[in-house]
Short mmCIF file of C-alpha atoms in Angstrom, two decimals:
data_model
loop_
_atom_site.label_atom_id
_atom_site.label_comp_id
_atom_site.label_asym_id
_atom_site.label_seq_id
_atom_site.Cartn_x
_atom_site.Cartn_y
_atom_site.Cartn_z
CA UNK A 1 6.41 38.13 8.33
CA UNK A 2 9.60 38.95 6.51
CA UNK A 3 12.64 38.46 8.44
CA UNK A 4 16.92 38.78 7.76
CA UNK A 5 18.72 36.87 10.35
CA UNK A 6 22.04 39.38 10.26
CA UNK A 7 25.68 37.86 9.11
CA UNK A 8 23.77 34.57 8.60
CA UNK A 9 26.26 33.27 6.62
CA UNK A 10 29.20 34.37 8.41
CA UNK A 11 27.99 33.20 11.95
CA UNK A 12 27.42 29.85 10.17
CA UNK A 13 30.60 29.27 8.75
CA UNK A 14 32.45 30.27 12.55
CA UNK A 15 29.93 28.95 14.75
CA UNK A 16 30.38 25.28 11.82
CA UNK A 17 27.25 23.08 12.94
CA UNK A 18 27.85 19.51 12.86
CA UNK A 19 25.46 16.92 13.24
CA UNK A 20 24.79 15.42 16.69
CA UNK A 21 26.11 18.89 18.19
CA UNK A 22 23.96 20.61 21.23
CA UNK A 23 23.65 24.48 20.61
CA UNK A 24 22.33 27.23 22.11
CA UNK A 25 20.89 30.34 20.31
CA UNK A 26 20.76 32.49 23.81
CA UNK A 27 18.47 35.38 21.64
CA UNK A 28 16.01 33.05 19.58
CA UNK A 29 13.81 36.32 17.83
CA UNK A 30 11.97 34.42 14.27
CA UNK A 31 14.12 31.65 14.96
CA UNK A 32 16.35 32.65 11.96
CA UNK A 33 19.89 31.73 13.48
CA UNK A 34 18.63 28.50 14.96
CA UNK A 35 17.12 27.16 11.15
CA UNK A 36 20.13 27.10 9.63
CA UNK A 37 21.41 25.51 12.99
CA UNK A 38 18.91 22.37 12.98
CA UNK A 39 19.77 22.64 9.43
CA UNK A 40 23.43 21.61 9.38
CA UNK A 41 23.28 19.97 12.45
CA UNK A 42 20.43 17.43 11.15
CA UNK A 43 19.76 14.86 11.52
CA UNK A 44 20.42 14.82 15.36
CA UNK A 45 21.36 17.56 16.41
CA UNK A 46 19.61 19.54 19.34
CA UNK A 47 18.99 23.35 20.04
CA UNK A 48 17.82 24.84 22.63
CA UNK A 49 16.45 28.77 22.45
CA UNK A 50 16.30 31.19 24.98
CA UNK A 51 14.27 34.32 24.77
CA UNK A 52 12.89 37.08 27.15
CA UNK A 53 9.60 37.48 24.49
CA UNK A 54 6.99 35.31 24.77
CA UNK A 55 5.78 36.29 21.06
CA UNK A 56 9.19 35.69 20.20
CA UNK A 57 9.05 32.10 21.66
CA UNK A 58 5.80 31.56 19.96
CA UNK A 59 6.71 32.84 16.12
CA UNK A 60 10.21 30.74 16.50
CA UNK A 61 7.76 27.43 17.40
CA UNK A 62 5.64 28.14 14.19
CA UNK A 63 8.72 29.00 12.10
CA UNK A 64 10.70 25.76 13.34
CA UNK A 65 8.32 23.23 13.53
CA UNK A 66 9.38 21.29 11.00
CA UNK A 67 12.34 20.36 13.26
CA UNK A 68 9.85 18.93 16.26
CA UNK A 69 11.65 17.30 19.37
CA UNK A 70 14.78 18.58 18.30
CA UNK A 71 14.52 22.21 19.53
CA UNK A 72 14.08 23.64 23.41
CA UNK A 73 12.11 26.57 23.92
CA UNK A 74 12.71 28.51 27.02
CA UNK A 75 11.22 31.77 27.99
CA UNK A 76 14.64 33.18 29.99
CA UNK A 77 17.18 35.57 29.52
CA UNK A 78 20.42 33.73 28.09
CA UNK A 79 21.99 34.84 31.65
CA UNK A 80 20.34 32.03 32.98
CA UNK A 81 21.19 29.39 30.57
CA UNK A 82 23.96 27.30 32.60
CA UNK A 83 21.17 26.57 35.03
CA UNK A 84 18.47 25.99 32.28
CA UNK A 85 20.66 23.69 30.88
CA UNK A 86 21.86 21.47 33.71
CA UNK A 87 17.87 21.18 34.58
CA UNK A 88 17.73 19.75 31.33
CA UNK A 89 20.82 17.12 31.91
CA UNK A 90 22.79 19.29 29.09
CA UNK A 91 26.94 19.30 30.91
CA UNK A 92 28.25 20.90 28.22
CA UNK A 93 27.33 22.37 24.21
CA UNK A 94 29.04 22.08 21.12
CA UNK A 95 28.07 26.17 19.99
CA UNK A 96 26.68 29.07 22.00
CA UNK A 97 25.42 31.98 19.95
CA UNK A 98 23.94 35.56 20.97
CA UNK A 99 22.00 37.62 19.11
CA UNK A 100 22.07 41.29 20.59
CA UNK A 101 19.63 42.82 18.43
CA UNK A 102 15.80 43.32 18.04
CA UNK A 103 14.14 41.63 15.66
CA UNK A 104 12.59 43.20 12.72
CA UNK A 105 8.71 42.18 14.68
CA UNK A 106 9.91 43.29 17.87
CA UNK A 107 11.11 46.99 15.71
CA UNK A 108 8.18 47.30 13.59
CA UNK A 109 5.08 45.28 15.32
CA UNK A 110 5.61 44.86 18.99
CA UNK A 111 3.56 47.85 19.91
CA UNK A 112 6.24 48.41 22.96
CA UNK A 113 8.22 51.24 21.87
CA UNK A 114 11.20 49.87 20.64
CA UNK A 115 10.87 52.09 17.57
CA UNK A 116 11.04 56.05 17.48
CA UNK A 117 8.67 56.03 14.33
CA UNK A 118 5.20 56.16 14.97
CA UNK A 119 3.72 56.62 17.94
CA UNK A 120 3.37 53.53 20.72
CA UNK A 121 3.88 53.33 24.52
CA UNK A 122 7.43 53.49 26.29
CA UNK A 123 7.31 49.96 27.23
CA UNK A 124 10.67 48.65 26.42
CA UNK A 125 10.40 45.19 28.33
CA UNK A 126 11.07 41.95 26.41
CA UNK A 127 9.48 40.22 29.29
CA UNK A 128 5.80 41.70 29.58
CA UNK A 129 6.04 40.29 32.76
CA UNK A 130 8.15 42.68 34.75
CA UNK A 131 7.27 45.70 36.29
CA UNK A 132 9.69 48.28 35.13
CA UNK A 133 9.24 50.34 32.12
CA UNK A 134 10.58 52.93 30.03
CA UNK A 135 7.92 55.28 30.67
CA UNK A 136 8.23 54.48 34.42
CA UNK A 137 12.22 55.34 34.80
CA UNK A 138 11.45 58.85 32.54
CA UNK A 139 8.95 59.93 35.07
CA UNK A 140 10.63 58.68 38.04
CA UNK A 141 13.95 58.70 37.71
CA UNK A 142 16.48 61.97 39.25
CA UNK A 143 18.18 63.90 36.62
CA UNK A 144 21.37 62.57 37.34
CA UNK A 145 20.16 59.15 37.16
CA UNK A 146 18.58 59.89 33.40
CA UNK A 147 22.09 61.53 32.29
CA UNK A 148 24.16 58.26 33.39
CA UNK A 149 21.60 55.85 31.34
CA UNK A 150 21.56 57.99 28.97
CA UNK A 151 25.45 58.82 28.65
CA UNK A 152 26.70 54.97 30.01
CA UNK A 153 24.11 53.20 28.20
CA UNK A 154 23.75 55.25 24.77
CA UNK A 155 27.24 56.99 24.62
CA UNK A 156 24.78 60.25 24.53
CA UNK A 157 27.38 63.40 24.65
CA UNK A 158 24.41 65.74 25.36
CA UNK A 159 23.10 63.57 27.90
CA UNK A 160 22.33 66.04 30.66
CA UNK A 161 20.63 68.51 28.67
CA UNK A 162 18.21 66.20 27.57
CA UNK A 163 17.48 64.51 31.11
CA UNK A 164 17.21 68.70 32.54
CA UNK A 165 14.64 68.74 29.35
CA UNK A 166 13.01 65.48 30.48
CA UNK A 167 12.68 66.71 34.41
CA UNK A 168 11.10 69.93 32.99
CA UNK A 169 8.65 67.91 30.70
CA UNK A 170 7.44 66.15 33.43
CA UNK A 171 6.15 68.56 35.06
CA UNK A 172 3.56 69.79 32.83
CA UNK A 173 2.90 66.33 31.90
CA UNK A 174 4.03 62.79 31.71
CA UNK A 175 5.69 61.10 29.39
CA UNK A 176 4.57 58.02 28.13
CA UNK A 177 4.86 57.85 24.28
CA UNK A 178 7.48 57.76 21.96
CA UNK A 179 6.62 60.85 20.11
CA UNK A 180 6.82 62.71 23.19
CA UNK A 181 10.48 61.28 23.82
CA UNK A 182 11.17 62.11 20.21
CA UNK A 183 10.26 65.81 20.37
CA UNK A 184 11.55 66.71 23.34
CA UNK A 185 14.84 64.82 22.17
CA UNK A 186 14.82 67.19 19.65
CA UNK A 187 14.11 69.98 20.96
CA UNK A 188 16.98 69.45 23.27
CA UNK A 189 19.83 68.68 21.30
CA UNK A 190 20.99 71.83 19.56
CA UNK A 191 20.48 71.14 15.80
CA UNK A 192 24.14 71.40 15.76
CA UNK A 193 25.15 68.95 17.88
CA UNK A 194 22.41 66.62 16.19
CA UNK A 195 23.99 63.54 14.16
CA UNK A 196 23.67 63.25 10.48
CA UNK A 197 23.62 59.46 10.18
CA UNK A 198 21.29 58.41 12.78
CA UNK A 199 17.91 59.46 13.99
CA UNK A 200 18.46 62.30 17.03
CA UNK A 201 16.63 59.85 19.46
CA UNK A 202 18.56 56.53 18.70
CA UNK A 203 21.08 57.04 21.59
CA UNK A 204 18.71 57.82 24.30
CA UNK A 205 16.28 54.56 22.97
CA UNK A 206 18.96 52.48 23.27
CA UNK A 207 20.23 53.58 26.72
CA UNK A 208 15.97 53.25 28.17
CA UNK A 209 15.99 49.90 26.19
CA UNK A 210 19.53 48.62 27.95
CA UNK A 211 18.63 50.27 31.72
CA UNK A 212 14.81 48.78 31.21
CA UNK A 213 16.02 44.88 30.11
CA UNK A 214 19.42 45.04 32.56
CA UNK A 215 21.22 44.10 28.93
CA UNK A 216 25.14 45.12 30.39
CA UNK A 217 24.09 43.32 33.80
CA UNK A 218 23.48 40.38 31.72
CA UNK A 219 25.66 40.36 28.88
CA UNK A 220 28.19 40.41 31.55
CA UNK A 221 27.33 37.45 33.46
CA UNK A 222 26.42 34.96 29.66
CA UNK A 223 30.41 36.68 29.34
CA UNK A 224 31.89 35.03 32.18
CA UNK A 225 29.51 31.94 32.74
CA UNK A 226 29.08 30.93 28.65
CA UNK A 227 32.76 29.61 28.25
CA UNK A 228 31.82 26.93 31.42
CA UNK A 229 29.51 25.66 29.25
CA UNK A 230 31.83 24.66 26.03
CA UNK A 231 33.03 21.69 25.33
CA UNK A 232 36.63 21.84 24.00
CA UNK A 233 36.83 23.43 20.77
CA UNK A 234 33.24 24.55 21.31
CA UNK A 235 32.36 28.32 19.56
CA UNK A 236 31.27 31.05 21.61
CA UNK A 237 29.82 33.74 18.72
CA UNK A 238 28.17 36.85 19.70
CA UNK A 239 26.28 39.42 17.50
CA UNK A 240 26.81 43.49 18.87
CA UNK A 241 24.78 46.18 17.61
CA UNK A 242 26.64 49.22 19.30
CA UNK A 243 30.23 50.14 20.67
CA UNK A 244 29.19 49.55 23.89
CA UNK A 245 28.56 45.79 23.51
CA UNK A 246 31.44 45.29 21.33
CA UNK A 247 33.80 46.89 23.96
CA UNK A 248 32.44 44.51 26.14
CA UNK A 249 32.71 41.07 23.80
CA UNK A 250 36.19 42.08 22.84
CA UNK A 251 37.52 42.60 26.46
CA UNK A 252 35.93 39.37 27.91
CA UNK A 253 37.01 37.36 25.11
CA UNK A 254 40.41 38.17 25.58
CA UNK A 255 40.58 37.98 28.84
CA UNK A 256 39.03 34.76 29.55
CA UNK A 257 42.01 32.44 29.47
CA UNK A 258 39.94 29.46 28.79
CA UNK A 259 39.28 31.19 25.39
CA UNK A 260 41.30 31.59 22.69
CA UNK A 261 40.13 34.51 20.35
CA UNK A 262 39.50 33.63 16.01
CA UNK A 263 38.09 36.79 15.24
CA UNK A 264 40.79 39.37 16.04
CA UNK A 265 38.71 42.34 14.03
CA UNK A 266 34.98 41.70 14.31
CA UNK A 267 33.14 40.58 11.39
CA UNK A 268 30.85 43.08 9.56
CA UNK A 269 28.26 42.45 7.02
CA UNK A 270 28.78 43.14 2.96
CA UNK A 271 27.63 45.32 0.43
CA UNK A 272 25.06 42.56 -0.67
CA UNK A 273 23.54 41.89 3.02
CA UNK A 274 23.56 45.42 3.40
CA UNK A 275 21.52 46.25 -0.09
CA UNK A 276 18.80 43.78 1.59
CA UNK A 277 19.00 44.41 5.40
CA UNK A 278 20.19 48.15 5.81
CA UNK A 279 19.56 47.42 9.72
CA UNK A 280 22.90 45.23 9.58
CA UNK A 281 24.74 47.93 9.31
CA UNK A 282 25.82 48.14 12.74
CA UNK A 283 26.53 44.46 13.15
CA UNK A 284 29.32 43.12 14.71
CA UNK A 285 30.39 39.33 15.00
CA UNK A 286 33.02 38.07 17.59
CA UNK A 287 33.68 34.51 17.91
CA UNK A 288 36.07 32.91 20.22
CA UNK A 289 36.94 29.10 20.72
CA UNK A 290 37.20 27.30 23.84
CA UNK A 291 40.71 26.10 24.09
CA UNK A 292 41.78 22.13 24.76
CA UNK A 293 42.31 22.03 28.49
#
């Protein structure tokens, strides 16, 4: 299976490998990041990968194999890394590294409805193994509840219409596919208030996606507890696919006074990249080094 690990090049030359380093890729996906990692970090360099997927976990084993003992695999969100670390005697790393986005499989394969093409169930969970799910919060949730995901989470300006459309939907049936959530998106959303560069839908995916994984809630704490794991000098990059996250990144970075910030305007992938990957678009790299103390 095809995949583009986004700003590959760019994260590489910030996040600088070297061998004998310990890194963490806290959003392993194909494992596309983390190869070039164990690449220029060979020939003893470690790396250990956190993901919520557990077909996530098992593509990156097949597509880093080749390195053996030298990678971790651990089915967790990144939040939890400090603690998945010190179980494995790890103090401190060299590089930290987050990934925000889906992966083209997770997009185009999954069969969760990440994706408003097709036609697949509102799942939404990276970890199969939770209860909550898209389709679950839809038919549940009040209408004032659906217009703050939707309008906190996906930056939705015509977020109560569509959760008064949603409530009314429900009611005649449920809602449990994404073509469902894709018509009656449309249907709500005046066709003059509908955006020209993205897909009607996108914002209110996002916003189920976010509230169904807790993504702020845990981008928040990796935030604050990530710098505690750098050494000195250590990189902290992160990868943000919306405004949202970026705010975020941004803010804690400069903030943190342990950090000290490289990237003052976030990085953004080129013409080229963007020829082969038109899903980079909306990438954003931060980086931020942990200062001498």
């Amino acid at each position: 299976m095809a995949h583009c690990p986004v700003l590959l090049a760019e994260t590489m030359e910030l996040l600088d490998p070297v061998p004998g380093g310990v890194y963490v890729d806290g959003n392993l996906g194909m494992g596309g990041h983390s190869r070039e990692i164990l690449r220029r970090s060979a020939p003893d360099g470690r790396l250990i990968g956190f993901d919520l997927d557990a077909d996530a976990i098992a593509m990156a084993r097949r597509n880093l194999t080749e390195f053996g003992g030298r990678v971790e695999y651990i089915q967790d969100n990144f939040a939890n890394s400090p603690k998945r670390l010190a179980d494995l005697g790890i103090d401190a790393i060299d590089g930290l590294l987050l990934d925000l986005g889906l992966s083209s499989y997770q997009l185009d394969s999954s069969a969760r409805g990440f994706s408003f093409q097709g036609k697949e169930p509102l799942d939404m969970r990276m970890d199969k193994g939770q209860d909550l799910t898209a389709a679950q919060i839809l038919n549940s949730a009040s209408s004032e509840e659906l217009a703050d995901i939707f309008y906190f989470y996906g930056e939705e300006r015509q977020a109560r219409r569509i959760a008064s459309f949603v409530v009314q939907e429900r009611r005649k049936q449920k809602i449990i596919t994404t073509d469902q959530l894709v018509a009656l998106v449309a249907r709500a959303v005046p066709r003059k208030f509908q955006p020209r560069k993205i897909h009607v839908a996108t914002k209110v995916f996002q916003a189920l996606r976010i509230a169904v994984n807790k993504e702020m809630d845990n981008l928040l704490r990796i935030l604050k507890l990530g710098p505690q794991m750098l050494k000195n000098e250590a990189k902290f990059c992160v990868i943000s696919f919306h405004s949202l996250e970026d705010r975020l990144i941004k803010r804690a970075f400069q903030s943190n006074p342990s950090l000290s910030v490289v990237t003052r305007k976030p990085v953004i992938a080129g013409e080229d990249e963007l020829r082969l990957n038109p899903r980079a678009r909306s990438a954003k790299l931060r980086m931020a080094k942990k200062e001498v103390l």
